[in-house]
mmCIF file of C-alpha atoms in Angstrom:
data_model
loop_
_atom_site.group_PDB
_atom_site.id
_atom_site.type_symbol
_atom_site.label_atom_id
_atom_site.label_comp_id
_atom_site.label_asym_id
_atom_site.label_seq_id
_atom_site.Cartn_x
_atom_site.Cartn_y
_atom_site.Cartn_z
ATOM 1 C CA SER A 354 4.962 6.780 12.968
ATOM 2 C CA ALA A 355 5.349 9.099 9.958
ATOM 3 C CA VAL A 356 3.276 11.645 8.488
ATOM 4 C CA ILE A 357 3.118 11.805 4.556
ATOM 5 C CA SER A 358 1.523 14.522 2.784
ATOM 6 C CA GLN A 359 0.553 14.985 -0.839
ATOM 7 C CA LYS A 360 -0.328 17.945 -3.053
ATOM 8 C CA PRO A 361 -2.705 18.221 -4.648
ATOM 9 C CA SER A 362 -5.273 15.995 -3.064
ATOM 10 C CA ARG A 363 -7.226 15.944 -6.418
ATOM 11 C CA ASP A 364 -7.147 17.568 -9.757
ATOM 12 C CA ILE A 365 -9.094 17.459 -13.039
ATOM 13 C CA CYS A 366 -6.822 17.932 -15.931
ATOM 14 C CA GLN A 367 -7.095 18.111 -19.716
ATOM 15 C CA ARG A 368 -5.693 15.494 -22.033
ATOM 16 C CA GLY A 369 -2.300 16.305 -23.278
ATOM 17 C CA THR A 370 -1.164 18.252 -20.073
ATOM 18 C CA SER A 371 1.176 17.332 -17.314
ATOM 19 C CA LEU A 372 0.766 17.275 -13.538
ATOM 20 C CA THR A 373 3.190 17.227 -11.047
ATOM 21 C CA ILE A 374 2.250 15.518 -7.636
ATOM 22 C CA GLN A 375 4.401 16.564 -4.528
ATOM 23 C CA CYS A 376 5.029 14.166 -1.608
ATOM 24 C CA GLN A 377 6.460 15.485 1.722
ATOM 25 C CA VAL A 378 7.558 13.219 4.552
ATOM 26 C CA ASP A 379 8.057 14.566 8.131
ATOM 27 C CA SER A 380 11.234 12.488 8.527
ATOM 28 C CA GLN A 381 14.155 11.685 6.586
ATOM 29 C CA VAL A 382 13.741 8.479 4.602
ATOM 30 C CA THR A 383 16.102 6.552 2.160
ATOM 31 C CA MET A 384 13.368 5.084 -0.137
ATOM 32 C CA MET A 385 10.305 6.527 -1.289
ATOM 33 C CA PHE A 386 7.814 4.754 -3.441
ATOM 34 C CA TRP A 387 5.119 5.908 -5.846
ATOM 35 C CA TYR A 388 2.098 3.675 -6.640
ATOM 36 C CA ARG A 389 -0.919 4.148 -8.815
ATOM 37 C CA GLN A 390 -4.284 2.936 -8.117
ATOM 38 C CA GLN A 391 -6.713 2.794 -11.004
ATOM 39 C CA PRO A 392 -10.612 2.950 -10.448
ATOM 40 C CA GLY A 393 -11.593 -0.147 -8.525
ATOM 41 C CA GLN A 394 -8.237 -1.621 -8.631
ATOM 42 C CA SER A 395 -5.485 -2.539 -6.354
ATOM 43 C CA LEU A 396 -2.180 -0.629 -5.983
ATOM 44 C CA THR A 397 0.555 -1.086 -8.602
ATOM 45 C CA LEU A 398 4.077 0.175 -7.743
ATOM 46 C CA ILE A 399 5.392 2.698 -10.526
ATOM 47 C CA ALA A 400 8.880 3.315 -9.145
ATOM 48 C CA THR A 401 11.160 3.460 -6.207
ATOM 49 C CA ALA A 402 12.926 6.827 -5.709
ATOM 50 C CA ASN A 403 16.126 6.911 -3.711
ATOM 51 C CA GLN A 404 17.667 10.340 -2.984
ATOM 52 C CA GLY A 405 20.800 11.004 -5.054
ATOM 53 C CA SER A 406 20.084 8.506 -7.774
ATOM 54 C CA GLU A 407 17.741 8.008 -10.573
ATOM 55 C CA ALA A 408 14.320 6.351 -9.886
ATOM 56 C CA THR A 409 13.934 2.666 -10.525
ATOM 57 C CA TYR A 410 10.751 1.930 -12.526
ATOM 58 C CA GLU A 411 8.674 -1.192 -12.545
ATOM 59 C CA SER A 412 7.770 -3.015 -15.752
ATOM 60 C CA GLY A 413 5.102 -0.918 -17.735
ATOM 61 C CA PHE A 414 6.216 2.526 -16.364
ATOM 62 C CA VAL A 415 8.940 4.670 -18.059
ATOM 63 C CA ILE A 416 10.626 7.807 -17.155
ATOM 64 C CA ASP A 417 9.448 9.802 -20.014
ATOM 65 C CA LYS A 418 5.895 9.365 -18.834
ATOM 66 C CA PHE A 419 6.414 9.451 -15.056
ATOM 67 C CA PRO A 420 9.497 11.435 -14.326
ATOM 68 C CA ILE A 421 10.503 11.463 -10.711
ATOM 69 C CA SER A 422 12.386 13.958 -8.635
ATOM 70 C CA ARG A 423 14.056 13.227 -5.277
ATOM 71 C CA PRO A 424 15.908 16.429 -4.201
ATOM 72 C CA ASN A 425 16.452 15.465 -0.654
ATOM 73 C CA LEU A 426 15.524 12.902 2.008
ATOM 74 C CA THR A 427 12.086 14.185 2.730
ATOM 75 C CA PHE A 428 10.558 15.064 -0.510
ATOM 76 C CA SER A 429 9.800 13.728 -4.046
ATOM 77 C CA THR A 430 7.716 14.544 -6.870
ATOM 78 C CA LEU A 431 5.842 12.419 -9.574
ATOM 79 C CA THR A 432 4.867 14.064 -12.946
ATOM 80 C CA VAL A 433 2.312 12.426 -15.003
ATOM 81 C CA SER A 434 3.301 13.630 -18.565
ATOM 82 C CA ASN A 435 1.039 14.010 -21.696
ATOM 83 C CA MET A 436 -1.886 12.827 -19.775
ATOM 84 C CA SER A 437 -4.765 10.804 -21.419
ATOM 85 C CA PRO A 438 -7.974 9.602 -19.779
ATOM 86 C CA GLU A 439 -6.298 6.280 -19.014
ATOM 87 C CA ASP A 440 -4.116 7.955 -16.574
ATOM 88 C CA SER A 441 -7.146 8.710 -14.348
ATOM 89 C CA SER A 442 -6.228 7.170 -11.127
ATOM 90 C CA ILE A 443 -5.220 7.738 -7.504
ATOM 91 C CA TYR A 444 -1.486 8.336 -7.016
ATOM 92 C CA LEU A 445 0.061 7.407 -3.660
ATOM 93 C CA CYS A 446 3.409 7.891 -2.227
ATOM 94 C CA SER A 447 4.781 5.964 0.458
ATOM 95 C CA ALA A 448 7.937 5.609 2.695
ATOM 96 C CA TYR A 449 9.388 3.595 5.496
ATOM 97 C CA PRO A 450 10.327 5.655 8.579
ATOM 98 C CA PRO A 451 13.954 4.591 9.348
ATOM 99 C CA ARG A 452 13.233 3.873 13.051
ATOM 100 C CA ASN A 453 10.537 1.132 12.805
ATOM 101 C CA SER A 454 12.872 -1.522 11.304
ATOM 102 C CA TYR A 455 11.494 -1.248 7.870
ATOM 103 C CA ASN A 456 8.300 -3.350 8.595
ATOM 104 C CA GLU A 457 5.739 -0.663 8.570
ATOM 105 C CA GLN A 458 5.318 1.167 5.330
ATOM 106 C CA PHE A 459 3.503 4.548 5.486
ATOM 107 C CA PHE A 460 1.255 5.822 2.706
ATOM 108 C CA GLY A 461 0.130 9.261 1.929
ATOM 109 C CA PRO A 462 -3.586 10.129 1.469
ATOM 110 C CA GLY A 463 -3.292 10.061 -2.436
ATOM 111 C CA THR A 464 -3.744 12.277 -5.285
ATOM 112 C CA ARG A 465 -6.920 11.763 -7.156
ATOM 113 C CA LEU A 466 -6.381 12.595 -10.824
ATOM 114 C CA THR A 467 -9.151 12.791 -13.388
ATOM 115 C CA VAL A 468 -8.082 13.475 -17.046
ATOM 116 C CA LEU A 469 -10.718 14.647 -19.308
ATOM 117 C CA ASP B 476 7.853 -12.637 -3.539
ATOM 118 C CA ALA B 477 5.212 -15.332 -3.081
ATOM 119 C CA LYS B 478 1.623 -14.759 -4.632
ATOM 120 C CA THR B 479 -1.223 -14.588 -2.406
ATOM 121 C CA THR B 480 -4.967 -15.504 -2.779
ATOM 122 C CA GLN B 481 -7.772 -13.859 -0.874
ATOM 123 C CA PRO B 482 -11.582 -13.975 -1.349
ATOM 124 C CA PRO B 483 -12.696 -10.865 -3.099
ATOM 125 C CA SER B 484 -15.395 -9.912 -0.354
ATOM 126 C CA MET B 485 -16.669 -10.824 3.012
ATOM 127 C CA ASP B 486 -19.374 -9.590 5.381
ATOM 128 C CA CYS B 487 -19.225 -9.531 9.009
ATOM 129 C CA ALA B 488 -21.833 -8.396 11.747
ATOM 130 C CA GLU B 489 -20.742 -5.469 14.013
ATOM 131 C CA GLY B 490 -19.257 -6.603 17.127
ATOM 132 C CA ARG B 491 -18.527 -10.238 15.884
ATOM 133 C CA ALA B 492 -14.934 -11.450 15.103
ATOM 134 C CA ALA B 493 -13.971 -10.950 11.529
ATOM 135 C CA ASN B 494 -11.803 -13.771 10.190
ATOM 136 C CA LEU B 495 -9.938 -12.922 6.858
ATOM 137 C CA PRO B 496 -8.209 -15.902 5.029
ATOM 138 C CA CYS B 497 -5.110 -15.550 2.929
ATOM 139 C CA ASN B 498 -3.560 -18.423 0.947
ATOM 140 C CA HIS B 499 0.263 -18.352 0.219
ATOM 141 C CA SER B 500 0.940 -21.948 -0.699
ATOM 142 C CA THR B 501 4.312 -20.995 -2.378
ATOM 143 C CA ILE B 502 5.780 -18.878 0.547
ATOM 144 C CA SER B 503 9.483 -19.487 1.079
ATOM 145 C CA GLY B 504 11.245 -19.886 4.414
ATOM 146 C CA ASN B 505 12.359 -16.226 4.779
ATOM 147 C CA GLU B 506 9.266 -14.587 3.491
ATOM 148 C CA TYR B 507 7.013 -12.577 6.053
ATOM 149 C CA VAL B 508 3.308 -12.256 5.895
ATOM 150 C CA TYR B 509 2.020 -8.760 5.990
ATOM 151 C CA TRP B 510 -1.477 -7.348 6.245
ATOM 152 C CA TYR B 511 -2.419 -3.798 5.334
ATOM 153 C CA ARG B 512 -5.953 -2.297 4.867
ATOM 154 C CA GLN B 513 -7.248 0.583 2.846
ATOM 155 C CA ILE B 514 -10.294 2.463 4.103
ATOM 156 C CA HIS B 515 -12.166 4.205 1.286
ATOM 157 C CA SER B 516 -10.362 7.249 -0.012
ATOM 158 C CA GLN B 517 -7.261 6.790 2.343
ATOM 159 C CA GLY B 518 -3.904 5.246 1.695
ATOM 160 C CA PRO B 519 -3.182 1.827 3.010
ATOM 161 C CA GLN B 520 -2.481 1.206 6.574
ATOM 162 C CA TYR B 521 -0.192 -1.343 8.108
ATOM 163 C CA ILE B 522 -1.930 -3.945 10.547
ATOM 164 C CA ILE B 523 0.445 -6.467 11.487
ATOM 165 C CA HIS B 524 3.017 -8.885 10.354
ATOM 166 C CA GLY B 525 4.479 -12.311 11.135
ATOM 167 C CA LEU B 526 6.869 -15.005 10.070
ATOM 168 C CA LYS B 527 5.712 -18.286 11.597
ATOM 169 C CA ASN B 528 4.386 -17.513 15.002
ATOM 170 C CA ASN B 529 0.937 -16.244 15.809
ATOM 171 C CA GLU B 530 1.010 -12.276 16.474
ATOM 172 C CA THR B 531 -1.141 -10.096 18.235
ATOM 173 C CA ASN B 532 -1.301 -6.206 18.573
ATOM 174 C CA GLU B 533 -3.986 -3.617 19.512
ATOM 175 C CA MET B 534 -5.489 -3.945 16.035
ATOM 176 C CA ALA B 535 -5.743 -7.645 15.134
ATOM 177 C CA SER B 536 -4.360 -11.017 15.676
ATOM 178 C CA LEU B 537 -2.398 -13.084 12.823
ATOM 179 C CA ILE B 538 -2.767 -16.875 12.807
ATOM 180 C CA ILE B 539 -0.157 -18.541 10.398
ATOM 181 C CA THR B 540 -0.500 -22.377 9.870
ATOM 182 C CA GLU B 541 2.109 -24.655 10.845
ATOM 183 C CA ASP B 542 3.156 -25.266 7.100
ATOM 184 C CA ARG B 543 3.049 -21.576 6.505
ATOM 185 C CA LYS B 544 0.918 -22.011 3.514
ATOM 186 C CA SER B 545 -2.025 -19.935 4.741
ATOM 187 C CA SER B 546 -2.813 -17.345 7.451
ATOM 188 C CA THR B 547 -5.879 -15.692 8.992
ATOM 189 C CA LEU B 548 -6.237 -12.187 9.989
ATOM 190 C CA ILE B 549 -8.674 -11.852 13.021
ATOM 191 C CA LEU B 550 -10.421 -8.519 14.054
ATOM 192 C CA PRO B 551 -11.771 -9.588 17.310
ATOM 193 C CA HIS B 552 -14.734 -7.126 17.573
ATOM 194 C CA ALA B 553 -15.361 -5.608 14.151
ATOM 195 C CA THR B 554 -16.906 -2.183 14.090
ATOM 196 C CA LEU B 555 -18.363 -0.285 11.157
ATOM 197 C CA ARG B 556 -14.997 1.630 10.838
ATOM 198 C CA ASP B 557 -13.306 -1.609 10.047
ATOM 199 C CA THR B 558 -15.137 -1.693 6.738
ATOM 200 C CA ALA B 559 -12.257 -1.604 4.288
ATOM 201 C CA VAL B 560 -10.122 -3.552 1.609
ATOM 202 C CA TYR B 561 -7.632 -5.923 3.295
ATOM 203 C CA TYR B 562 -4.518 -6.955 1.744
ATOM 204 C CA CYS B 563 -2.429 -9.978 2.482
ATOM 205 C CA ILE B 564 1.137 -9.552 1.257
ATOM 206 C CA VAL B 565 4.113 -11.790 1.359
ATOM 207 C CA ARG B 566 7.464 -10.126 1.236
ATOM 208 C CA ALA B 567 11.055 -11.541 1.724
ATOM 209 C CA ARG B 568 12.839 -8.596 3.223
ATOM 210 C CA ALA B 569 11.908 -5.648 5.293
ATOM 211 C CA GLY B 570 12.190 -2.613 3.411
ATOM 212 C CA ASN B 571 11.425 -3.987 -0.013
ATOM 213 C CA MET B 572 8.565 -2.405 -1.719
ATOM 214 C CA LEU B 573 5.139 -4.133 -1.240
ATOM 215 C CA THR B 574 3.342 -5.685 -3.971
ATOM 216 C CA PHE B 575 -0.432 -5.506 -3.565
ATOM 217 C CA GLY B 576 -2.797 -8.214 -4.788
ATOM 218 C CA GLY B 577 -6.717 -8.042 -5.087
ATOM 219 C CA GLY B 578 -7.396 -7.869 -1.359
ATOM 220 C CA THR B 579 -10.657 -8.754 0.363
ATOM 221 C CA ARG B 580 -13.342 -6.130 0.777
ATOM 222 C CA LEU B 581 -14.815 -6.480 4.197
ATOM 223 C CA MET B 582 -18.002 -5.013 4.797
ATOM 224 C CA VAL B 583 -19.159 -4.827 8.478
ATOM 225 C CA LYS B 584 -22.835 -4.382 8.925
ATOM 226 C CA PRO B 585 -24.898 -3.295 11.937
#
């Protein structure tokens, strides 16, 4: 199994500010994923973050709004920039531990963001 | 990846089997069926996956129809802690990102 932790667990932010969410995995992983879960909704993939290359963003998500860093094989950050109330969501990071044949994707506990 | 259809909600009595259906009529031959669940305020958790044979592990059983167009996740003895949203996901290749649909909100009642 893998343990994925996120910081902060929750935050309340003002409109127009930015928040950086950290994701730490307890083992080295090739790919990390960032998801958004809006209130009462399912998960939507924001981007895939590979170490040593730029993140790949899904349709509807852009780097200027959600810049991602991936400095090493165990860590990634997602920044939510110039926030508005519509950005209020749970943000989750995810990864595949390399030793489980890439079938079981593990998720962090999520960061609950409220934008006022 | 093929689209899946699940009922939005189901109830189950505690101690009884919970049978959660999933329709994936456009599934192709190389696509697997995965099940995850999300307990309130937690990240999703892997349950089980299969290609065409029925699968069982310590958490659940997965029954896939012979034509692979639908499947059923079975929790043999549901407990209150199994109350969660259950997601059925079809994916072609292990290691690809997961695409989540609406899921089924299972409520286990005493």
